[in-house]
XYZ file of C-alpha atoms in Angstrom:
628
model
C 12.433 23.172 73.482
C 9.037 21.665 72.445
C 6.219 24.205 72.175
C 2.520 23.935 73.193
C -0.034 22.755 70.541
C -2.062 25.931 69.769
C -5.352 24.323 70.942
C -6.446 22.259 73.942
C -6.685 18.508 73.699
C -9.386 16.601 75.382
C -9.562 12.896 76.262
C -12.772 12.610 74.159
C -11.161 14.032 70.851
C -8.107 12.969 69.041
C -5.389 15.373 67.902
C -6.862 15.533 64.447
C -10.330 15.985 65.487
C -9.270 18.958 67.551
C -7.079 20.342 64.708
C -10.227 20.169 62.483
C -12.188 22.151 64.948
C -9.220 24.732 65.433
C -8.991 25.408 61.673
C -12.792 25.769 61.420
C -12.654 28.391 64.503
C -9.681 30.326 62.570
C -11.294 30.169 59.051
C -14.810 30.995 60.002
C -14.383 33.285 63.108
C -10.871 34.585 63.679
C -9.818 35.531 60.050
C -13.231 37.144 59.034
C -13.193 39.219 62.332
C -9.902 40.641 61.236
C -10.969 41.714 57.972
C -9.862 38.507 55.959
C -11.814 37.448 53.022
C -12.305 33.773 53.373
C -12.672 31.448 50.348
C -14.197 28.188 50.549
C -11.563 26.745 48.152
C -8.915 27.724 50.898
C -10.881 26.119 53.647
C -11.344 22.859 51.709
C -7.618 22.627 51.074
C -6.827 23.179 54.700
C -8.999 20.454 55.765
C -7.639 18.025 53.101
C -4.040 18.659 54.256
C -5.120 17.870 57.681
C -6.525 14.399 56.425
C -3.266 13.871 54.420
C -1.228 14.449 57.721
C -3.358 11.896 59.610
C -2.833 9.293 56.770
C 0.790 10.224 56.032
C 0.084 10.589 52.422
C 1.337 12.380 49.643
C -1.271 15.065 48.557
C -1.451 17.014 45.315
C -3.092 20.259 46.327
C -3.777 22.069 43.008
C -5.454 25.488 43.830
C -5.769 28.346 41.600
C -4.021 31.654 41.945
C -5.569 33.833 44.530
C -6.826 30.918 46.638
C -4.616 31.476 49.684
C -2.632 28.276 49.554
C 0.067 29.606 51.895
C -2.473 30.081 54.750
C -3.959 26.792 53.952
C -0.917 24.851 54.366
C 0.723 27.010 57.241
C -1.966 26.515 59.936
C -2.108 22.527 59.921
C 1.930 22.410 59.547
C 2.350 24.519 62.596
C 0.020 22.335 64.741
C 1.379 19.174 63.335
C 5.096 20.028 64.037
C 4.203 20.719 67.705
C 2.239 17.497 67.963
C 4.992 15.361 66.786
C 7.902 17.309 68.238
C 9.486 17.602 64.744
C 9.548 20.844 62.451
C 7.831 20.796 59.085
C 10.227 21.494 56.202
C 8.713 23.950 53.873
C 10.539 23.808 50.499
C 10.178 26.663 47.953
C 11.100 26.734 44.224
C 12.843 30.105 44.508
C 13.960 33.004 46.664
C 10.946 35.174 46.030
C 8.762 32.540 47.727
C 10.917 32.084 50.551
C 11.128 36.040 51.103
C 7.254 35.947 50.852
C 7.199 33.637 53.768
C 9.916 34.883 56.181
C 9.997 38.817 55.576
C 8.710 40.931 58.532
C 5.417 41.675 56.695
C 5.268 38.324 55.157
C 2.704 35.387 55.626
C 4.122 33.827 58.855
C 4.686 37.084 60.555
C 1.004 38.260 59.604
C -0.110 34.672 60.980
C 1.794 35.010 64.242
C 0.442 38.315 65.096
C -3.169 37.385 64.101
C -3.153 34.339 66.400
C -0.895 35.726 69.031
C 1.166 32.711 68.265
C 5.000 32.803 68.611
C 6.130 30.860 65.407
C 9.622 29.327 65.423
C 10.620 29.552 61.804
C 14.238 29.228 60.724
C 15.924 29.380 57.148
C 18.103 26.859 55.832
C 20.256 28.074 53.059
C 22.181 25.969 50.632
C 26.099 25.722 51.349
C 27.064 27.897 48.320
C 25.184 30.785 50.086
C 27.789 30.860 53.088
C 31.238 32.409 53.431
C 34.199 29.760 53.619
C 36.684 30.976 56.134
C 39.272 28.729 54.543
C 38.748 30.141 51.088
C 38.573 33.719 52.531
C 42.042 33.094 54.110
C 43.509 31.797 50.723
C 42.529 35.234 49.225
C 43.899 37.104 52.143
C 47.353 35.135 51.817
C 47.465 35.791 48.178
C 50.215 37.605 46.624
C 47.940 40.540 45.706
C 44.911 40.277 48.093
C 41.725 41.998 46.675
C 40.387 44.894 48.563
C 37.099 43.255 49.422
C 38.866 40.907 51.828
C 39.131 43.823 54.171
C 35.620 44.753 53.835
C 34.567 41.233 54.726
C 36.898 40.935 57.632
C 35.293 44.063 58.984
C 31.771 42.551 59.026
C 33.084 39.252 60.707
C 32.077 38.490 64.357
C 34.754 38.919 67.024
C 34.466 35.038 67.928
C 35.844 34.338 64.397
C 39.074 35.755 65.235
C 39.225 34.100 68.825
C 38.409 37.414 70.348
C 35.389 36.533 72.548
C 33.857 33.665 74.424
C 31.941 30.987 72.835
C 28.715 32.076 74.533
C 28.502 35.030 72.048
C 28.387 32.862 69.136
C 25.555 33.427 66.564
C 24.720 32.600 63.109
C 26.425 34.812 60.497
C 28.029 34.635 57.070
C 25.331 34.225 54.519
C 25.407 36.048 50.955
C 23.034 38.727 52.022
C 25.468 39.979 54.603
C 28.189 40.688 51.924
C 25.644 42.461 49.186
C 28.465 44.742 48.183
C 30.347 41.737 46.573
C 29.807 40.965 42.929
C 28.953 37.374 42.070
C 32.303 36.999 40.704
C 33.728 38.134 43.882
C 31.578 35.996 45.925
C 32.513 32.859 44.219
C 36.037 33.503 45.180
C 35.189 33.145 48.827
C 32.000 31.018 49.305
C 31.719 27.452 49.874
C 32.905 25.267 46.996
C 32.027 21.708 46.581
C 35.706 20.735 46.808
C 35.908 21.852 50.213
C 35.732 19.111 52.914
C 33.957 20.916 55.962
C 34.117 17.679 58.010
C 37.781 17.846 58.615
C 38.262 21.523 58.619
C 39.983 22.714 61.673
C 38.087 25.922 62.134
C 34.757 24.476 61.225
C 33.301 25.718 64.849
C 33.893 29.061 63.747
C 32.241 28.847 60.386
C 29.024 30.599 59.683
C 27.672 27.456 57.848
C 28.282 25.343 60.654
C 26.743 27.673 63.393
C 23.758 28.212 60.930
C 23.164 24.453 60.556
C 23.231 24.180 64.267
C 20.755 26.977 64.682
C 18.029 25.941 62.198
C 18.422 22.130 63.295
C 16.771 23.275 66.589
C 13.801 24.835 64.918
C 10.429 23.594 66.532
C 7.939 24.677 63.996
C 9.091 25.453 60.588
C 12.252 25.122 58.496
C 12.158 26.860 55.211
C 14.673 25.870 52.349
C 14.869 25.674 48.538
C 13.845 22.842 46.411
C 17.469 22.274 45.480
C 18.661 22.213 49.287
C 15.959 19.762 49.915
C 17.108 17.611 47.272
C 20.968 17.890 48.154
C 19.875 16.961 51.722
C 18.219 13.616 50.320
C 21.143 12.852 47.904
C 23.766 13.302 50.610
C 21.998 12.033 53.870
C 23.187 8.467 53.684
C 27.042 9.300 52.989
C 26.993 11.828 55.782
C 25.569 9.509 58.204
C 28.482 7.023 57.235
C 30.955 9.667 57.824
C 29.384 10.295 61.313
C 28.025 13.681 60.056
C 24.499 14.844 60.601
C 22.199 15.328 57.543
C 22.071 18.911 56.230
C 18.479 19.145 57.357
C 16.863 18.003 60.474
C 14.504 15.085 60.876
C 10.892 16.423 60.058
C 7.461 15.456 60.674
C 6.177 16.461 57.172
C 7.221 18.220 54.061
C 5.363 20.819 52.060
C 6.537 21.262 48.449
C 5.551 24.857 47.504
C 5.254 25.146 43.637
C 5.847 21.473 43.852
C 5.694 20.662 40.222
C 9.297 22.059 40.031
C 10.864 19.463 42.373
C 11.979 17.078 39.677
C 14.113 19.564 38.018
C 15.722 20.328 41.450
C 16.195 16.737 41.880
C 17.814 16.196 38.525
C 20.094 18.924 39.496
C 21.022 17.446 42.966
C 21.585 13.934 41.689
C 23.838 14.862 38.915
C 27.722 14.588 38.939
C 29.464 17.413 37.427
C 33.130 17.588 36.493
C 34.377 20.926 35.256
C 37.317 21.520 32.922
C 39.259 23.684 35.280
C 38.577 22.373 38.940
C 40.769 19.289 38.697
C 43.734 21.447 37.306
C 43.398 23.652 40.417
C 43.480 20.772 42.503
C 46.556 19.223 40.976
C 48.510 22.485 41.226
C 47.634 22.481 45.160
C 49.021 18.776 45.090
C 52.519 19.711 43.648
C 54.494 20.474 47.055
C 58.053 19.919 47.931
C 58.805 16.610 49.136
C 56.683 14.575 46.946
C 57.780 11.292 45.885
C 58.768 11.204 42.076
C 56.104 8.367 41.159
C 53.326 10.728 42.695
C 54.481 13.692 40.663
C 54.548 11.559 37.421
C 50.925 10.398 38.131
C 49.952 14.066 38.640
C 51.297 14.911 35.427
C 49.777 12.081 33.559
C 46.397 13.021 35.083
C 46.671 16.619 34.010
C 47.663 15.500 30.374
C 44.824 12.848 30.302
C 42.119 15.096 31.624
C 42.999 17.809 28.962
C 42.963 15.250 26.307
C 39.567 14.042 27.459
C 38.222 17.374 27.567
C 39.616 18.142 23.885
C 37.938 15.098 22.610
C 34.838 15.945 24.490
C 34.516 19.327 22.551
C 34.770 17.382 19.397
C 32.253 14.926 20.335
C 29.289 17.267 21.101
C 26.394 16.665 18.724
C 24.294 19.788 19.140
C 26.072 22.844 20.780
C 22.793 25.097 20.484
C 21.085 23.222 23.309
C 21.641 24.196 27.002
C 22.354 20.520 27.867
C 24.445 19.521 24.799
C 24.328 15.934 23.709
C 27.632 13.781 23.432
C 28.625 11.192 20.854
C 30.304 8.370 22.850
C 33.002 7.640 20.149
C 35.523 4.684 20.863
C 38.284 7.540 21.305
C 36.286 9.351 24.070
C 35.478 6.263 25.923
C 39.226 5.068 25.795
C 40.235 8.644 26.901
C 37.903 8.193 29.820
C 39.292 4.768 30.667
C 42.880 6.218 30.979
C 41.556 8.755 33.453
C 40.003 5.997 35.488
C 43.265 3.791 35.684
C 45.175 7.094 36.406
C 43.142 8.266 39.510
C 43.255 4.905 40.869
C 46.994 4.494 40.650
C 47.245 8.302 41.933
C 44.901 7.409 44.813
C 46.957 4.568 45.880
C 50.252 6.729 45.838
C 48.329 9.215 47.994
C 48.432 6.318 50.589
C 52.111 6.592 50.833
C 52.213 10.331 50.708
C 49.718 10.305 53.699
C 52.203 8.132 55.647
C 55.032 10.633 54.767
C 52.964 13.619 55.588
C 54.084 15.277 52.578
C 50.728 16.968 51.990
C 48.857 18.925 54.464
C 46.215 16.535 55.991
C 43.282 18.914 55.188
C 44.525 19.222 51.561
C 45.216 15.545 51.088
C 41.700 14.802 52.401
C 40.183 17.131 50.005
C 42.012 15.603 46.930
C 41.086 12.185 48.026
C 37.416 13.209 48.413
C 37.391 15.105 44.946
C 39.257 12.304 43.155
C 36.889 9.695 44.503
C 33.868 11.699 43.108
C 35.697 12.265 39.862
C 36.313 8.509 39.455
C 32.884 7.602 40.158
C 31.743 10.160 37.408
C 33.885 8.613 34.872
C 32.865 5.096 35.650
C 29.260 6.038 35.143
C 30.263 7.859 31.857
C 32.402 4.733 30.624
C 30.214 1.902 31.523
C 27.325 0.576 29.672
C 24.517 1.651 31.873
C 21.410 3.964 32.402
C 23.513 7.058 33.262
C 22.502 10.175 31.138
C 25.097 12.665 30.176
C 25.776 15.812 28.657
C 27.858 19.168 28.403
C 26.575 22.433 29.826
C 28.197 25.818 30.731
C 28.387 26.643 34.544
C 29.424 30.050 35.277
C 30.836 30.219 31.905
C 33.088 26.923 32.253
C 32.516 24.022 30.143
C 31.152 21.043 32.489
C 30.616 17.368 31.959
C 27.459 16.423 33.733
C 26.452 12.776 34.378
C 22.920 11.674 36.027
C 23.067 8.158 37.275
C 19.539 7.458 36.063
C 16.169 9.164 35.781
C 15.157 10.664 39.132
C 11.914 8.751 39.665
C 13.571 5.529 41.402
C 15.836 7.953 43.417
C 12.649 9.953 44.725
C 10.660 6.885 45.134
C 13.176 5.530 47.545
C 14.543 8.731 49.204
C 11.350 10.789 49.490
C 8.140 9.264 48.638
C 8.444 6.063 50.609
C 5.213 6.332 52.771
C 7.221 7.393 55.920
C 6.182 11.177 55.874
C 3.229 13.210 54.736
C 4.221 15.203 51.658
C 1.998 18.103 50.663
C 2.554 19.468 46.985
C 0.949 23.019 46.543
C 0.830 24.569 43.310
C -1.558 26.094 40.728
C -0.259 23.725 38.090
C -0.055 20.080 39.006
C -2.377 18.279 36.779
C -2.601 17.599 33.008
C -5.836 16.470 31.492
C -7.571 16.837 35.055
C -5.297 13.931 36.376
C -2.001 14.068 38.337
C -0.603 10.816 36.744
C 2.008 12.750 34.495
C 3.507 14.384 37.639
C 3.246 11.170 39.789
C 4.988 9.247 37.231
C 7.886 11.547 36.652
C 8.455 11.464 40.416
C 8.081 7.827 41.270
C 4.825 8.247 43.270
C 2.757 5.191 43.342
C 0.022 6.407 45.612
C -1.286 9.718 46.246
C -4.454 11.797 47.249
C -5.403 14.882 45.335
C -7.592 17.905 45.334
C -8.450 20.601 42.588
C -9.972 23.885 43.425
C -10.369 26.651 40.846
C -9.148 30.291 41.138
C -11.601 32.640 42.743
C -10.788 35.020 39.758
C -13.353 35.689 37.011
C -11.059 34.920 34.034
C -13.971 35.361 31.542
C -14.101 38.982 32.655
C -10.315 39.786 33.013
C -8.547 37.813 30.299
C -8.747 37.030 26.576
C -6.867 34.545 24.787
C -6.215 34.805 20.982
C -4.527 32.151 18.927
C -2.783 33.308 15.405
C -0.968 31.486 12.781
C 1.212 34.267 11.274
C 3.038 33.574 7.874
C 6.244 35.365 9.780
C 6.141 35.274 13.439
C 8.841 37.896 13.778
C 7.115 40.480 11.807
C 3.817 39.793 13.558
C 5.256 40.143 17.170
C 7.045 43.382 16.101
C 3.619 44.588 14.795
C 1.950 43.693 18.252
C 4.638 45.497 20.129
C 4.149 48.710 18.472
C 1.429 49.547 20.815
C 3.920 49.679 23.752
C 1.932 47.751 26.062
C 3.682 46.021 29.097
C 4.438 42.736 27.599
C 6.214 39.220 28.516
C 7.388 37.515 25.439
C 8.027 33.824 26.051
C 9.916 31.455 23.915
C 9.772 27.585 24.084
C 13.516 27.024 23.784
C 16.705 28.874 24.112
C 17.247 28.353 20.384
C 14.186 30.264 19.179
C 14.796 33.075 21.805
C 18.446 33.516 20.431
C 17.127 33.701 16.772
C 14.656 36.351 17.799
C 17.224 38.262 19.776
C 19.783 38.249 16.871
C 17.032 39.887 14.684
C 15.981 42.466 17.180
C 18.422 43.125 19.452
C 18.625 46.835 18.712
C 14.785 47.141 19.700
C 13.563 48.273 23.064
C 13.416 45.181 24.420
C 14.736 43.526 27.682
C 16.289 40.190 26.764
C 17.117 37.464 29.502
C 20.908 37.207 29.763
C 21.490 40.843 29.187
C 21.695 41.174 32.983
C 21.554 39.030 36.020
C 17.725 37.942 36.332
C 16.711 39.926 39.478
C 18.542 42.986 38.130
C 16.876 42.487 34.915
C 13.363 42.316 36.266
C 13.813 45.155 38.457
C 14.752 47.162 35.369
C 11.596 46.100 33.734
C 9.584 47.237 36.688
C 11.306 50.607 36.772
C 10.199 51.156 33.022
C 7.715 48.455 31.952
C 7.985 47.700 28.116
C 8.995 44.302 26.740
C 10.627 41.472 28.754
C 11.922 38.521 26.368
C 12.590 35.312 28.105
C 12.736 31.527 27.479
C 12.699 30.521 31.340
C 10.119 32.952 33.003
C 7.376 30.472 32.341
C 6.732 30.429 36.099
C 7.909 32.351 39.339
C 7.232 35.791 37.974
C 4.901 38.192 39.369
C 4.194 41.449 37.764
C 0.900 42.657 38.964
C -1.543 45.404 37.624
C -0.119 47.674 34.981
C 3.309 45.991 35.219
C 1.937 43.244 32.928
C -1.046 43.537 30.679
C 0.009 41.092 27.907
C 1.657 37.781 27.562
C 2.809 36.652 24.107
C 3.638 33.056 23.859
C 5.834 32.696 20.670
C 5.795 29.004 20.367
C 4.087 25.874 21.850
C 6.477 24.930 24.795
C 7.372 21.296 23.871
C 10.504 19.966 25.601
C 13.697 20.037 24.079
C 15.525 17.172 22.450
C 18.062 17.124 25.224
C 19.548 14.017 26.842
C 17.196 14.087 29.834
C 13.923 14.230 27.751
C 15.347 11.819 25.341
C 15.970 9.348 28.058
C 12.275 9.662 28.988
C 11.249 9.258 25.610
C 13.255 6.077 25.413
C 11.565 4.635 28.543
C 7.966 5.472 27.116
C 5.848 3.326 25.191
C 4.028 6.419 23.551
C 7.000 9.086 23.941
C 4.854 11.980 22.440
C 1.552 11.326 24.173
C 3.404 10.336 27.608
C 6.304 12.794 27.364
C 5.988 15.703 24.949
C 2.198 16.700 25.000
C 1.862 16.453 28.726
C 4.992 18.658 29.323
C 3.662 21.197 26.818
C 0.302 21.372 28.457
C 1.531 22.149 31.828
C 4.231 24.574 30.685
C 1.433 26.436 28.716
C -0.759 26.629 31.879
C 2.298 28.189 33.750
C 2.949 30.749 30.984
C -0.700 31.849 30.856
C -0.693 32.010 34.814
C 1.811 34.856 34.617
C -0.882 37.250 33.323
C -3.476 37.333 36.055
C -1.982 37.303 39.688
C -4.051 39.604 41.852
C -7.891 40.627 41.690
C -6.838 43.886 39.968
C -5.121 42.382 37.062
C -6.312 42.587 33.555
C -4.958 41.524 30.165
C -4.637 39.376 27.076
C -2.607 36.419 26.022
C -1.524 35.807 22.318
C -0.474 32.496 21.333
C 1.455 31.956 18.134
C 1.292 28.622 16.297
C 2.758 27.279 13.061
C 0.473 25.400 10.586
C 1.708 22.043 11.888
C 0.905 22.780 15.575
C -2.662 23.704 14.979
C -3.835 20.267 15.458
C -2.790 20.486 19.148
C -4.810 23.209 19.809
C -8.061 21.207 20.918
C -5.660 19.420 23.219
C -5.123 22.856 25.042
C -8.479 24.055 25.393
C -9.093 22.289 28.585
C -6.096 23.568 30.178
C -6.595 27.307 29.589
C -8.800 29.323 31.809
C -10.704 30.899 28.982
C -11.536 29.570 25.467
C -9.208 30.947 22.966
C -10.510 33.037 20.097
């Protein structure tokens, strides 16, 4: 049901003029009257967003920490959603930002109470966050069903078991409802990419399906992750071809909170992944009584060819220290891939005959066909001489072949930044060298508007930055840590992090990877000491006495992994166009971990080698205070 616009429209004013007046009333009257401190930077950002909505533009809104960015984009977004009759999608980079928006005492609830406005906000979670009734039933029917299955059953609604009318159907089944499960247990019963929901006989009882129906009816806001937004874009066309609704509803606008991270979410969504074990599980399910001998033969050939390919793949890895391990395309490896392609094509032809004989359950047959078609597409990209980028990585401890069809700028230009929707980037770090060209180029954005407003914090008063070039970084860091000051120790790469960890694992330091990340951060909060990480350059908030020092162990230049190597190959001046801008933006993000609130104080220590000193002058304009 469409909701009323939160202000009156008159014949002598357009919607946008009325929106501008309404924003002015809220910022200059309503908020101050209720004890809110209003900042000019926040008001300016809100009015620039209003202009971007009117012109349906891409807007880079770079606003420093403490500006009040969330309020600045929520107010125009709610009004615009009601004016257009379509919700605004707000995509966040992580669960912490989503929680900040939707929790009972969060930004949206406070705004709703302040304005006496009923805001319809609904959460859209990725598919892996939902229970799969099919996989739960597989566990239930197993030879030795785990005890947690009964615990899950106790929490399921009656309508799942057909015990009540459809009038009582409601959303259920997301990960938070089953917090007692370990991550390993959850991965046995949650949605898995090989599942084919469109042909599932019990999809109308599925929590994921019901939740999709629920949030598609949102009138004001739909909140999701960057990753889920990208999955929606990547799958929308194929879902429509299969007469399915896209994962997210039609939107009037999109807000990308911490929008500088959207490229990484796009890379993840647009990448095809083949795990060494997933095919083997599928082939085992295919071996049922009544199969034709020729089909069984091809199943055996495919299993042998798959195992042989991954054995060759392991020996073709060029650098196993990288998270994204590069692959040497040897003639033997390409030949093994060719064998897989021919075998899968032959097996798919045999499945046509098996389908006519009904020898395999129709659901399982469709599942296998869909998986093998994706498998076939991946290996064709791997084998053909094209712009595909490939690497090997570990996903949940399983070796995985990853294939990205191309750099994501062209895909994003076609699917997102195509001048049909207003798109608002909101972040404290969007620019490099006072321009947004680096980010715009990476994302395929040809035309955009932009604004930059500084943080209201007086950084000269609350922060100091010191640059050092110690002879031995390890010894120097350990000397710094002797004063037991709450410290975040950041590394540019996983390799340098692991070398440091190997030497100092016995020290009183919390290392990334020792525990699940949120558990690790909670352990640090309980006893602030030293937190060492190679990934927490952003998205970490440790206010006041929880963090008073950040040590940057090395300048955060990008790794020599396949994606960055492809970017370098596509550049005229790789270092100036790829490496240096990435380092500058990453450094801004790392330094930004220190001062998050008005009460924060502390210091930054940046360690550089002799060869890195020449880049210090490049950094000065990106830092909030001049380094000592």
